[in-house]
Structure formats: structure tokens, C-alpha cells
XYZ file of C-alpha atoms in Angstrom:
651
model
C 0.000 0.000 0.000
C 1.411 3.366 -0.973
C 2.089 5.775 1.843
C 2.597 9.504 1.861
C 5.066 11.608 3.757
C 3.747 13.903 6.423
C 4.474 16.186 9.294
C 1.667 15.057 11.569
C 0.121 16.443 14.695
C 0.743 13.028 16.123
C 0.425 13.858 19.791
C -3.198 14.781 19.175
C -4.209 12.462 16.343
C -2.043 9.447 17.129
C -3.314 6.517 19.153
C 0.009 5.340 20.543
C 0.467 8.318 22.868
C -1.007 8.010 26.366
C -4.098 10.141 26.890
C -2.509 12.012 29.775
C 0.893 12.519 28.198
C 0.622 16.216 27.401
C -0.818 16.951 30.806
C 1.966 14.971 32.462
C 4.655 16.842 30.508
C 3.596 20.111 32.068
C 4.727 18.814 35.434
C 8.370 18.065 34.851
C 11.437 19.718 33.423
C 13.540 16.694 32.573
C 13.071 13.308 30.946
C 13.346 10.214 33.102
C 14.618 6.841 31.956
C 11.125 5.379 31.752
C 10.783 6.883 28.273
C 13.244 4.300 26.990
C 11.670 1.267 28.660
C 9.153 0.586 25.920
C 8.414 1.487 22.343
C 5.157 3.027 23.482
C 6.870 5.481 25.820
C 9.666 6.259 23.376
C 7.042 6.901 20.704
C 5.233 9.233 23.100
C 8.434 11.243 23.469
C 8.814 11.544 19.700
C 5.174 12.460 19.299
C 5.530 15.292 21.738
C 8.501 16.690 19.826
C 6.339 16.711 16.683
C 3.675 18.478 18.709
C 6.060 21.191 19.931
C 7.268 21.767 16.375
C 3.964 21.766 14.497
C 0.969 22.301 16.780
C 0.745 25.979 15.748
C 0.744 25.173 12.013
C -2.881 25.739 11.010
C -2.701 27.895 7.898
C -0.624 27.519 4.711
C 0.830 31.024 4.772
C 2.543 30.422 8.094
C 6.221 29.596 8.534
C 8.973 28.936 11.096
C 8.637 25.776 13.163
C 7.365 26.272 16.684
C 5.802 29.676 16.057
C 4.151 29.450 12.609
C 3.080 33.039 12.003
C 1.951 34.515 8.676
C 3.827 37.802 9.136
C 6.332 37.001 6.386
C 3.601 36.257 3.836
C 2.104 39.676 4.555
C 5.368 41.345 3.535
C 5.074 40.131 -0.058
C 2.927 40.971 -3.073
C 0.387 38.329 -2.034
C -1.477 40.133 0.764
C -2.088 43.833 1.370
C -1.568 45.679 4.633
C 1.571 47.320 5.973
C 3.624 45.254 8.416
C 6.321 46.778 10.651
C 9.291 45.592 8.560
C 7.890 47.122 5.371
C 6.565 50.304 6.988
C 8.389 53.288 5.449
C 7.835 55.355 8.616
C 9.728 52.890 10.828
C 13.385 51.915 10.989
C 14.749 49.093 13.121
C 18.434 48.763 13.906
C 18.531 48.304 17.679
C 18.882 44.927 19.373
C 15.716 45.670 21.318
C 13.792 45.615 18.034
C 15.334 42.434 16.619
C 13.492 39.146 16.086
C 12.473 37.212 19.194
C 12.356 33.833 17.427
C 15.721 32.805 18.908
C 14.216 32.600 22.404
C 15.798 33.464 25.730
C 18.279 31.610 27.882
C 17.931 27.862 28.323
C 16.214 27.140 31.629
C 15.318 24.082 33.704
C 11.702 24.299 32.656
C 9.780 23.712 29.478
C 9.684 26.593 26.999
C 8.749 25.856 23.421
C 11.632 27.790 21.838
C 14.231 26.669 19.267
C 17.025 25.547 21.551
C 14.653 23.678 23.838
C 13.302 21.841 20.812
C 16.889 21.110 19.781
C 17.617 19.933 23.324
C 14.731 17.456 23.126
C 16.223 16.077 19.904
C 19.732 15.924 21.351
C 18.595 14.073 24.459
C 16.749 11.374 22.567
C 19.517 10.850 20.023
C 22.072 10.487 22.833
C 20.011 8.196 25.066
C 17.929 5.878 22.919
C 20.764 3.457 22.101
C 22.010 3.468 25.700
C 18.975 3.631 27.962
C 16.823 1.956 25.313
C 19.352 -0.667 24.263
C 16.821 -3.426 24.851
C 14.433 -1.981 22.286
C 14.346 -3.308 18.732
C 17.210 -1.848 16.647
C 15.022 -1.010 13.655
C 12.679 0.882 15.938
C 15.591 2.778 17.479
C 17.068 3.650 14.091
C 13.775 4.942 12.732
C 13.169 6.866 15.952
C 16.568 8.550 15.713
C 15.966 9.314 12.054
C 12.921 11.382 12.949
C 14.822 13.359 15.582
C 17.773 14.014 13.262
C 15.268 15.324 10.713
C 13.533 17.543 13.264
C 16.809 18.942 14.578
C 17.828 19.782 11.014
C 14.660 21.696 10.167
C 14.952 23.721 13.380
C 18.514 24.737 12.560
C 17.406 25.598 9.032
C 14.746 27.993 10.288
C 17.255 29.562 12.680
C 19.629 29.981 9.741
C 16.957 31.612 7.591
C 16.242 34.155 10.331
C 19.700 34.783 11.827
C 22.301 33.274 9.495
C 24.847 31.518 11.686
C 23.881 30.422 15.189
C 25.590 28.353 17.889
C 25.567 24.656 17.003
C 24.540 22.515 19.950
C 24.336 18.758 19.369
C 24.778 17.511 22.940
C 22.891 18.023 26.187
C 24.061 21.106 28.062
C 23.355 21.966 31.674
C 22.476 25.661 32.025
C 25.310 27.429 33.808
C 26.861 30.868 34.147
C 30.326 29.431 34.910
C 30.857 26.557 32.465
C 33.022 28.001 29.694
C 32.564 24.935 27.474
C 28.951 25.775 26.738
C 29.685 29.349 25.683
C 29.528 28.505 22.011
C 29.997 31.277 19.419
C 27.807 31.886 16.400
C 28.919 29.403 13.775
C 29.412 30.465 10.198
C 26.543 29.851 7.809
C 28.712 27.230 6.101
C 29.154 25.401 9.409
C 25.421 25.521 10.131
C 24.598 24.188 6.663
C 27.154 21.410 7.095
C 25.463 20.357 10.354
C 22.000 20.484 8.787
C 23.125 18.391 5.814
C 24.870 15.921 8.135
C 21.643 15.499 10.130
C 19.509 15.120 7.012
C 21.887 12.555 5.525
C 21.759 10.635 8.788
C 17.973 10.884 8.843
C 17.762 9.618 5.263
C 19.961 6.630 6.148
C 17.748 5.666 9.088
C 14.223 6.495 7.968
C 12.067 4.137 5.905
C 10.892 4.919 2.410
C 7.334 4.551 3.697
C 5.757 3.699 7.048
C 3.176 1.020 7.722
C -0.434 2.069 8.263
C -0.110 2.153 12.051
C 2.591 4.830 11.761
C 0.891 6.895 9.092
C 2.154 10.425 9.363
C 5.867 10.360 10.020
C 8.733 11.837 8.009
C 10.606 9.532 5.672
C 13.800 9.191 3.702
C 12.348 11.167 0.797
C 11.335 14.018 3.087
C 14.882 14.278 4.454
C 16.385 14.371 0.971
C 13.852 16.959 -0.232
C 14.577 19.264 2.699
C 18.291 18.884 1.928
C 17.500 20.222 -1.557
C 15.707 23.214 -0.045
C 18.569 23.928 2.368
C 21.296 23.757 -0.280
C 19.251 25.898 -2.689
C 19.027 28.567 0.009
C 22.760 28.260 0.703
C 23.548 28.696 -3.007
C 21.371 31.805 -3.318
C 22.805 35.355 -3.288
C 21.848 36.213 0.296
C 24.388 33.723 1.636
C 26.601 33.314 -1.423
C 28.738 36.194 -2.689
C 29.915 33.984 -5.543
C 26.487 32.877 -6.731
C 27.110 34.331 -10.195
C 30.708 33.196 -10.649
C 31.013 29.811 -8.951
C 28.968 26.695 -9.692
C 30.010 24.733 -6.600
C 26.983 25.409 -4.405
C 24.521 25.280 -7.302
C 25.880 21.883 -8.329
C 25.517 20.580 -4.771
C 21.933 21.834 -4.624
C 21.164 20.287 -8.021
C 22.516 16.890 -7.034
C 20.504 17.010 -3.799
C 17.351 17.836 -5.743
C 17.893 15.081 -8.287
C 18.585 12.545 -5.521
C 15.353 13.539 -3.777
C 13.434 13.289 -7.050
C 14.794 9.790 -7.682
C 13.945 8.597 -4.182
C 10.472 10.098 -4.113
C 9.454 8.967 -7.584
C 10.590 5.468 -6.687
C 8.435 5.610 -3.565
C 5.290 6.562 -5.455
C 5.396 10.351 -5.355
C 5.032 12.821 -8.183
C 2.845 15.604 -9.523
C -0.758 14.886 -8.587
C -3.253 14.516 -11.420
C -3.229 15.883 -14.951
C -5.655 18.810 -14.931
C -6.315 22.101 -13.205
C -9.235 20.484 -11.391
C -6.889 17.834 -10.012
C -4.504 20.619 -9.006
C -7.357 22.236 -7.054
C -8.596 19.029 -5.493
C -5.223 17.797 -4.236
C -5.377 20.423 -1.494
C -8.648 19.001 -0.168
C -8.662 15.219 -0.518
C -10.082 14.856 3.001
C -9.673 12.304 5.765
C -5.880 12.652 5.728
C -5.883 10.835 2.403
C -2.764 9.980 0.428
C -1.591 12.597 -2.045
C 1.360 11.822 -4.290
C 2.247 15.515 -4.305
C 2.757 15.736 -0.539
C 6.375 15.448 0.565
C 5.627 16.913 3.983
C 2.102 17.717 5.084
C 0.440 18.846 8.282
C -2.415 16.483 9.095
C -5.513 18.259 10.384
C -9.051 17.200 11.191
C -12.617 18.287 11.830
C -12.370 17.510 15.545
C -14.330 20.064 17.574
C -12.772 19.310 20.985
C -10.194 21.539 22.650
C -7.464 19.070 21.642
C -8.593 18.943 18.017
C -6.574 20.777 15.385
C -8.453 22.242 12.434
C -7.353 24.257 9.434
C -7.930 27.980 10.044
C -7.375 28.985 6.397
C -10.909 28.185 5.243
C -12.429 30.363 7.942
C -10.068 33.227 7.139
C -10.898 33.490 3.427
C -14.581 32.626 3.046
C -17.032 35.421 2.245
C -19.640 36.743 4.663
C -22.323 35.586 2.240
C -20.964 32.055 2.456
C -21.035 32.025 6.246
C -17.387 32.976 6.592
C -15.760 35.858 8.428
C -14.689 37.848 5.361
C -12.662 37.177 2.248
C -8.954 37.605 1.567
C -8.720 40.286 -1.090
C -6.148 39.704 -3.809
C -4.084 42.812 -4.585
C -4.197 43.986 -8.183
C -0.550 43.008 -8.452
C -1.464 39.336 -7.873
C -4.441 39.476 -10.239
C -2.175 40.827 -12.962
C 0.555 38.262 -12.276
C -0.766 34.972 -13.609
C 0.011 33.954 -17.206
C -2.426 33.822 -20.063
C -3.977 30.504 -21.075
C -1.116 29.772 -23.468
C 1.483 30.433 -20.775
C 2.557 33.858 -22.059
C 2.892 36.827 -19.735
C -0.254 38.948 -19.167
C 0.466 41.999 -21.314
C -1.780 44.020 -23.580
C 0.227 42.713 -26.511
C -0.759 39.203 -25.447
C -4.424 40.160 -25.131
C -4.643 40.882 -21.408
C -7.326 43.306 -20.228
C -6.893 44.286 -16.562
C -10.621 45.061 -16.205
C -11.924 41.737 -17.500
C -8.940 40.104 -15.829
C -10.470 36.628 -15.814
C -10.548 36.159 -19.575
C -8.145 33.658 -21.128
C -5.927 33.084 -18.088
C -3.702 30.244 -16.870
C -5.962 27.380 -15.648
C -4.512 27.802 -12.154
C -5.919 31.328 -11.993
C -9.477 30.031 -11.656
C -8.456 27.641 -8.870
C -6.495 30.328 -7.013
C -9.029 33.172 -7.155
C -12.785 33.622 -7.051
C -14.519 36.704 -8.469
C -18.007 38.038 -8.976
C -19.971 35.744 -11.265
C -17.982 32.555 -10.639
C -19.036 29.501 -8.629
C -17.319 28.725 -5.349
C -19.034 25.826 -3.649
C -19.351 24.588 -0.089
C -21.604 22.023 1.557
C -24.571 24.304 2.258
C -24.162 26.284 -0.973
C -27.690 27.350 -1.846
C -26.157 30.325 -3.662
C -22.784 29.108 -4.930
C -22.123 32.034 -7.285
C -19.952 34.734 -5.720
C -21.085 38.332 -5.922
C -18.941 40.996 -4.264
C -19.617 44.440 -5.723
C -20.924 47.704 -4.381
C -23.165 50.489 -5.610
C -23.826 54.069 -4.558
C -27.094 55.909 -4.153
C -27.632 59.540 -5.096
C -26.092 60.718 -1.813
C -22.997 58.531 -2.373
C -23.944 56.085 0.371
C -22.438 52.671 -0.371
C -24.230 49.308 -0.381
C -22.705 45.857 -0.856
C -23.989 42.802 -2.678
C -24.812 39.957 -0.322
C -23.109 41.943 2.487
C -19.692 41.347 0.900
C -17.659 44.513 1.447
C -14.471 43.551 -0.414
C -11.832 45.926 -1.743
C -10.733 43.718 -4.613
C -12.551 42.215 -7.584
C -10.683 38.927 -6.974
C -10.627 36.896 -3.778
C -8.259 34.113 -2.772
C -9.875 30.664 -2.948
C -6.871 28.365 -3.337
C -6.586 25.411 -0.925
C -10.245 25.494 0.063
C -12.612 22.550 0.185
C -15.705 22.849 -2.008
C -17.470 20.203 0.126
C -16.706 21.716 3.542
C -19.459 22.803 5.937
C -19.801 26.443 6.899
C -20.735 25.474 10.473
C -19.196 27.929 12.956
C -17.923 30.036 10.046
C -15.899 27.168 8.539
C -14.089 26.688 11.853
C -13.823 22.921 11.538
C -12.106 22.521 8.199
C -10.010 19.378 8.082
C -7.901 20.266 5.050
C -4.343 19.061 5.421
C -1.593 21.591 4.644
C 1.090 20.484 2.230
C 4.187 22.151 3.628
C 6.441 20.766 0.877
C 4.992 19.747 -2.478
C 6.600 17.734 -5.238
C 6.112 20.748 -7.502
C 8.409 22.779 -5.265
C 11.100 20.116 -5.579
C 10.870 20.306 -9.375
C 11.114 24.082 -9.175
C 14.185 23.782 -6.947
C 15.820 21.598 -9.598
C 14.780 24.006 -12.369
C 16.349 26.912 -10.473
C 19.644 25.085 -10.078
C 19.729 24.285 -13.784
C 18.953 27.940 -14.535
C 21.741 29.238 -12.275
C 24.155 26.812 -13.930
C 23.220 28.188 -17.346
C 21.495 24.961 -18.433
C 18.413 26.778 -19.671
C 17.092 23.835 -21.671
C 16.900 21.653 -18.578
C 15.350 24.502 -16.600
C 12.613 24.934 -19.227
C 11.991 21.175 -19.295
C 11.272 21.142 -15.556
C 9.080 24.237 -15.813
C 7.219 22.511 -18.635
C 6.378 19.591 -16.362
C 4.737 22.006 -13.912
C 2.705 23.694 -16.646
C 1.810 20.546 -18.545
C 0.129 19.108 -15.457
C -2.494 21.892 -15.405
C -3.178 21.866 -19.130
C -1.099 24.721 -20.528
C -0.342 23.830 -24.184
C 3.240 22.898 -25.049
C 3.648 25.428 -27.868
C 6.522 27.887 -27.500
C 7.930 25.970 -24.521
C 4.590 26.096 -22.691
C 4.461 29.848 -23.300
C 7.831 30.437 -21.661
C 9.489 31.131 -24.979
C 13.228 31.087 -25.594
C 15.284 32.217 -22.605
C 18.207 34.393 -23.625
C 20.574 33.569 -20.764
C 20.781 32.199 -17.239
C 19.388 35.412 -15.739
C 16.255 35.137 -17.845
C 16.005 31.485 -16.828
C 16.293 32.308 -13.126
C 13.638 34.997 -13.511
C 11.361 32.501 -15.286
C 11.730 30.037 -12.419
C 11.051 32.683 -9.773
C 7.987 33.766 -11.768
C 6.709 30.197 -11.911
C 7.254 29.803 -8.172
C 5.078 32.889 -7.589
C 2.239 31.331 -9.573
C 2.472 27.647 -8.654
C 3.213 28.225 -4.958
C 1.064 31.335 -4.435
C -0.280 31.688 -0.890
C 1.653 28.648 0.351
C 4.072 30.595 2.549
C 6.999 30.394 0.137
C 7.213 33.810 -1.528
C 8.965 35.720 1.267
C 11.771 33.186 1.462
C 12.339 33.475 -2.304
C 12.392 37.272 -2.027
C 14.763 37.056 0.925
C 17.323 34.667 -0.539
C 17.419 36.612 -3.837
C 17.299 40.014 -2.046
C 14.490 41.311 -4.238
C 13.273 44.248 -2.176
C 16.011 46.481 -3.550
C 19.533 46.572 -4.973
C 20.733 48.330 -1.818
C 22.956 46.176 0.410
C 24.779 46.448 3.697
C 28.506 47.261 3.788
C 30.454 44.045 3.411
C 27.772 42.323 1.338
C 27.023 42.217 -2.362
C 23.675 42.440 -4.103
C 22.321 43.945 -7.274
C 20.254 40.866 -8.069
C 17.109 42.877 -8.812
C 18.766 44.581 -11.761
C 20.672 41.504 -12.853
C 17.443 39.520 -13.144
C 15.621 42.368 -14.883
C 13.065 42.775 -12.105
C 11.380 45.773 -10.505
C 12.321 46.295 -6.838
C 9.521 45.552 -4.407
C 10.519 48.637 -2.434
C 8.622 51.617 -3.777
C 5.617 49.535 -4.829
C 2.299 49.051 -3.077
C -0.421 46.434 -3.022
C -3.495 47.939 -4.690
C -7.167 47.368 -3.968
C -10.261 48.308 -5.968
C -13.969 47.998 -5.482
C -15.931 46.362 -8.263
C -18.598 49.060 -8.473
C -21.895 49.351 -10.332
C -21.398 52.205 -12.783
C -24.747 54.007 -12.352
C -26.394 55.685 -9.328
C -28.998 53.445 -7.662
C -31.182 53.103 -4.600
C -30.664 50.880 -1.590
C -31.976 47.915 -3.587
C -29.423 45.819 -5.441
C -29.604 47.145 -9.026
C -28.308 43.873 -10.479
C -30.367 41.396 -8.483
C -32.381 40.328 -11.516
C -29.784 40.768 -14.248
C -27.161 38.640 -12.527
C -29.500 35.681 -12.025
C -28.603 34.223 -15.393
C -24.840 34.648 -14.873
C -22.754 31.757 -13.616
C -19.241 30.722 -14.600
C -18.249 27.265 -13.411
C -14.549 26.290 -13.769
C -15.644 22.645 -14.050
C -18.095 23.285 -16.893
C -17.301 22.190 -20.437
C -18.399 25.614 -21.720
C -16.496 27.595 -19.068
C -14.824 29.846 -21.641
C -18.217 30.708 -23.144
C -19.487 31.498 -19.647
C -16.482 33.762 -19.055
C -17.156 35.617 -22.295
C -20.721 36.292 -21.132
C -19.396 37.394 -17.768
C -16.967 39.805 -19.444
C -19.862 41.399 -21.297
C -21.749 41.675 -17.999
C -18.749 43.410 -16.398
C -18.341 45.862 -19.277
C -22.047 46.691 -19.244
C -22.388 47.194 -15.500
C -19.153 47.785 -13.590
C -16.205 50.081 -13.106
C -13.285 49.806 -10.701
C -13.210 52.337 -7.867
C -10.391 53.006 -5.419
C -11.364 52.403 -1.791
C -11.237 55.380 0.597
C -8.550 53.625 2.644
C -5.736 52.189 0.519
C -4.676 48.576 0.982
C -1.219 49.744 2.018
C -1.637 52.625 4.414
C -0.295 54.149 7.596
C -2.922 56.087 9.520
C -5.188 55.815 6.449
C -2.643 57.494 4.168
C -1.234 55.552 1.228
C 2.371 54.426 1.608
C 4.808 52.366 -0.408
C 6.767 49.358 0.773
C 10.169 50.053 2.338
C 12.188 47.044 3.543
C 15.659 47.889 4.815
C 18.597 45.624 3.901
C 19.450 44.781 7.525
C 16.073 43.030 7.813
C 17.077 40.188 5.488
C 18.996 38.605 8.361
C 17.812 39.626 11.783
C 19.848 40.691 14.767
C 19.831 38.980 18.136
C 17.661 40.589 20.772
C 19.084 42.503 23.724
C 18.182 39.792 26.241
C 20.048 37.137 24.261
C 23.155 39.309 23.915
C 23.093 40.328 27.571
C 22.809 36.738 28.771
C 25.373 35.541 26.204
C 27.839 38.439 25.840
C 30.277 36.358 23.763
C 27.796 36.238 20.867
C 28.428 38.634 18.014
C 25.647 40.842 16.729
C 24.577 40.733 13.064
C 25.784 43.431 10.695
C 23.245 46.238 10.352
C 22.147 45.866 13.979
C 23.460 47.370 17.202
C 24.552 45.151 20.075
C 23.407 45.296 23.708
C 25.691 48.248 24.455
C 24.864 50.149 21.276
C 27.936 49.078 19.327
C 27.909 48.078 15.677
C 27.245 44.444 14.812
C 30.024 42.669 12.915
C 28.704 39.154 12.256
C 28.556 38.796 8.455
C 26.333 36.012 7.142
C 27.275 36.342 3.475
C 30.271 34.205 2.545
């Protein structure tokens, strides 16, 4: 029986963990030897480590193990609204304002922070073969493999936030006097070497697939795929001054990606389905069902108890008229991003009309966004067609169709379940979250080929992504002929924006390629925005518009009767004909109107994004530096005494 790879909320959903385990863990600060007396207890330990890592992961735009916030996604083109690090009226350089993800000092009590999670991994790896020597060797090996994997992903997230950090692989006793535990910040190269070592060890110990009783654990393929992601990041300009002149890191990342592809394809994984409808449905198979696309996936459920973990995404993006709490408005910049149906870029020369934006678009567009006149189902859908427009009466008072006050003509619908119930405003969605998809692995490989100047191979991998959703193969699936490696890299980054939209990946691509601006810190190199022919994100803004009825009206909906015959169903055989009718309806009845409060605003005044170069890699907070005065501060940040940071992450 084929299995899929997953990051599971095992401590809640698993049956092997004792019912009182989480409650018991609150009452002690150390692990006693009883955890190694039986497979059941050892499994309970592992399950709780999974829980500490992933219990907060409830929405696809979230990132960073242990915390899982969506702040980073909100700093990209995907979602409007000014966040502190892109607020042009704020500047952060002081240690007091640095990221708190690192945590505080290690204490003899349980805090769910990175180095405590690492400590849990270290303890188990050190003890299982000694205190658990009587346990079955295969069990011990597979148990260690999971902890090596988990330690690696924690160090990777620390690296993405801070660059180099102290590497701790043994149990340390908190002390103010023990000099041996005063470890310095390692170089990024040293951190990557440790991560790769752990992932290689995990891959050597983990099974290709688990049996049905252990459904939900990471596997050999997951370890190899994460290695690809790590080495791709390490090869990218943020950490690699020689990204454009040396092939060493790109070759290593390519080989890691190809090895992961070989392992996963041999284990039954690959792109799911062969249509845009399949692409939509793979995000909502239900009942924690197997999906060949899922390399790592957060298992969620419809459990309504206080221990149940449900997907919060559905609730966050469903319309008021559907029983939700309000839609997620797509900025104009995302609406205008997706390719045309033939894969070409959306330009006027290629037939794109920004007003009737839904005509002749990439098949993924209709599975990523909803818009007025299109069907978007759910279980109780007595009125499945979305309508979200406004009209004004003679005194300029505004009214909203079906109570949907939305400042964009397009609304995010990707990764929703068209069979889900709207009970409690979609609170109990059980959609699993695919944290790492097979498509991302193929895009990683394509990017490595592009950076190496092998544009033909890069286009071939991009073609596999596009072919799956039905884009025709002509003109290299609409990609055309890429002039050089820079054009190829840009094409891959563009495809990542479309294929992985709203999956929490965009910020990390922007970060590792330094795409906010060409400006860099002293001692670092940049200029990638210009080299790739892109527009800096700094100086832009996410734009909203009302879809507005073009004529004055009364309080009654002026289109209530006329719209009754309009319905565009992405699953219908005559969908394109329906869209043509909808375009006529738009041209006859609507205009776009700017909202009184811009999407990107400070105190209701429009502002443009401003991300400073020292934000790419965060400084350590004052408390960390004060408690660990031997640690260097990151360049671009002041230390605890106000001095200039000198830890350089770019090598």
C-alpha cells in the first residue's frame, strides 16, 4: 500500500500516545529513563517533539517551526496591509527591536523555543541506544531518524532568520560558569554542514514509507527533499557572494534535488493529477488521504474538541455571504501576475485586459481566485455564485452585494474545500496543509539548472509544472526562448510565484534573492534585482479596488435580476463561453473604484513598501546578547551596548 510523507500532529491524532501525556509533561522539566523502557513510551516522546514543532501550524501562509506566524507572507505581493518591517515610517536597527524567534536563555523548565526543541532532539539521540538498548534496533534507528530530521529543520529555520547560530548537538546543563557551553555563532557554512549531516543521517535511518499504524511520520524522501531546499538557500545570493561566478553550491543543490526526485518517484510520489481540477482538489482530498504531491504535510481534522486541530485557512478566506468571516482580497498586483492561457505573460500585446482580468488566463488562476460571477461551492451552498460588488445611491452612500464589502474584484480561494461545511464560520475545516509539495522540488531543480546556465533543462522542468495543469506545449509552454541564465532564473522565480502562491513560500524566495532592492549592507554584495531584470519591491504598493456598479442606484441591489442568469463554473465544459458572457456583464455594469482607505496605508494614508537591507537577516535581541555576551551581533544591527554588529552572514 502506498504511503505519503507527512508532518503530523501526532500527539493529538495518534493513538500510541497516552491520553494524559501532554498533561503529564507540564509537570516536569527533565526526561526520566522510563521513556526508553518501551516502544510506546519512546514513541510518546517523539510524538511530543512533533507536537512542539507543528501544533501551531494551522494555515498555509505560516512559517517557522514552533511559532508558525503569517507575518512574512504579509510582507510580499500576495497580501495587502503594511507590516512593521515594510513600513516606510519605521526603521529598526537596535537589538531591542530584533526578532524574538531565537528565544531566551535555556532554563530548567519547558519553553517551546528553538534551543529547547533542539535539546529534546539531542537528548533522545544520545540516550535511545544506551537507555533503550533493549528496544528493537530497527525501531531505534527509525526513531533517531525522525529526531535528526527535526533537529535539522529547526537549525534551518534559525539559519533563515539569523544566518549563523551556535551549534549545539549535545545536552548542556544551564550554567553561568561553564566556559565549554559558551559557544559562538557558527558560520553559515558550518550551520549548513550540520544540517546536511543530520539530514543525511535521517535519510539513512528512515524508511521509504511507514506502515499504516505509523501513518504520518517523516521519511527518507522528506529528508532528501529538505536537503535540496537547504542547499538551494545556501547557493542563493543572500548567503553566497559567488552565486554568479562559482557553480560549486549550485551543483551541490542540483545533485541534492535530483537525488530527492529519484527517491520520491521510486516511492510513489510525483505531480498529482493531470488537470487544473486535479490541481485544485489535491489540497482538499479529506480524511488525511494519500496525495502523491505531498512530501511533507500537516495532518488536520474536523475535531471540535479543545485538543482537536483544524485548518484555520478556510475560515479566514470565506465570504460573509458564504457564512465565513470575510474574504482575503487579492491585490491587483497578484491578479495581474498569472500567465495567459497559453502560458505567455499577461500583457496588452498578449491580449490581457486588466478590467476583465479573468478572460483567457492560466488554468490555475481560476483555482487560485474567485470573483463576482464565478461559482465557489461549499456544503450548504444554496447560492454558490460569488457576488462581491458595491453600488452608490444619489447621496454617495455605499451598499454591498450579499453583504460582501471587499476591496478587490478577486478573492483568494486556493486550498479550500468545495465540500466543507460552513458550520461555525468554517471553523472545523479538516484540510491538510502540504508544507512541501513535489512541484516545489521540481522548481528547486529548475532553479539550479537555470543558475548553472542549463536553460534547456530549466525549461523542461518548468514545462512539467505547466503541462500538469493543461497549458499547451507550444513555444515551450508559453515560456518562450530564454536568452541567458538570468532570464532562466527569472522565469523560475515567476513560476514559483504562480504555482506556490499563498503557500508561505514567496517571502523566502524574495529574501534569498534580495528582491526588495539593490541596496545592500557594507560588506555584502547584491544587485540581483537589476541583474534579473526585475522591478524592486521597495517603492511599490499592493493595490485594492472595489468592483462598483457604474450608475447611481437606490438601496436595492440594481443587479439582483440581471445577474440571475450569470454563472461561470470552472468545471463546466463551456467555461470559456461562460467567461465571455461574464466579461460582457462586467463591461455593461461595472467600473473599478479606489477604496477610501488604501490597501497599504499608515494612519489611512497611502504608503509604499520600504524594507531595509538589515532586515534580510535579523539581529539577536538585547536579552540574548546580555545573557550571552560572547555572541556577536549581526551586521546592520546594534549590540546590547549600542555598538555596531560585525557578524557577516554572506560568505
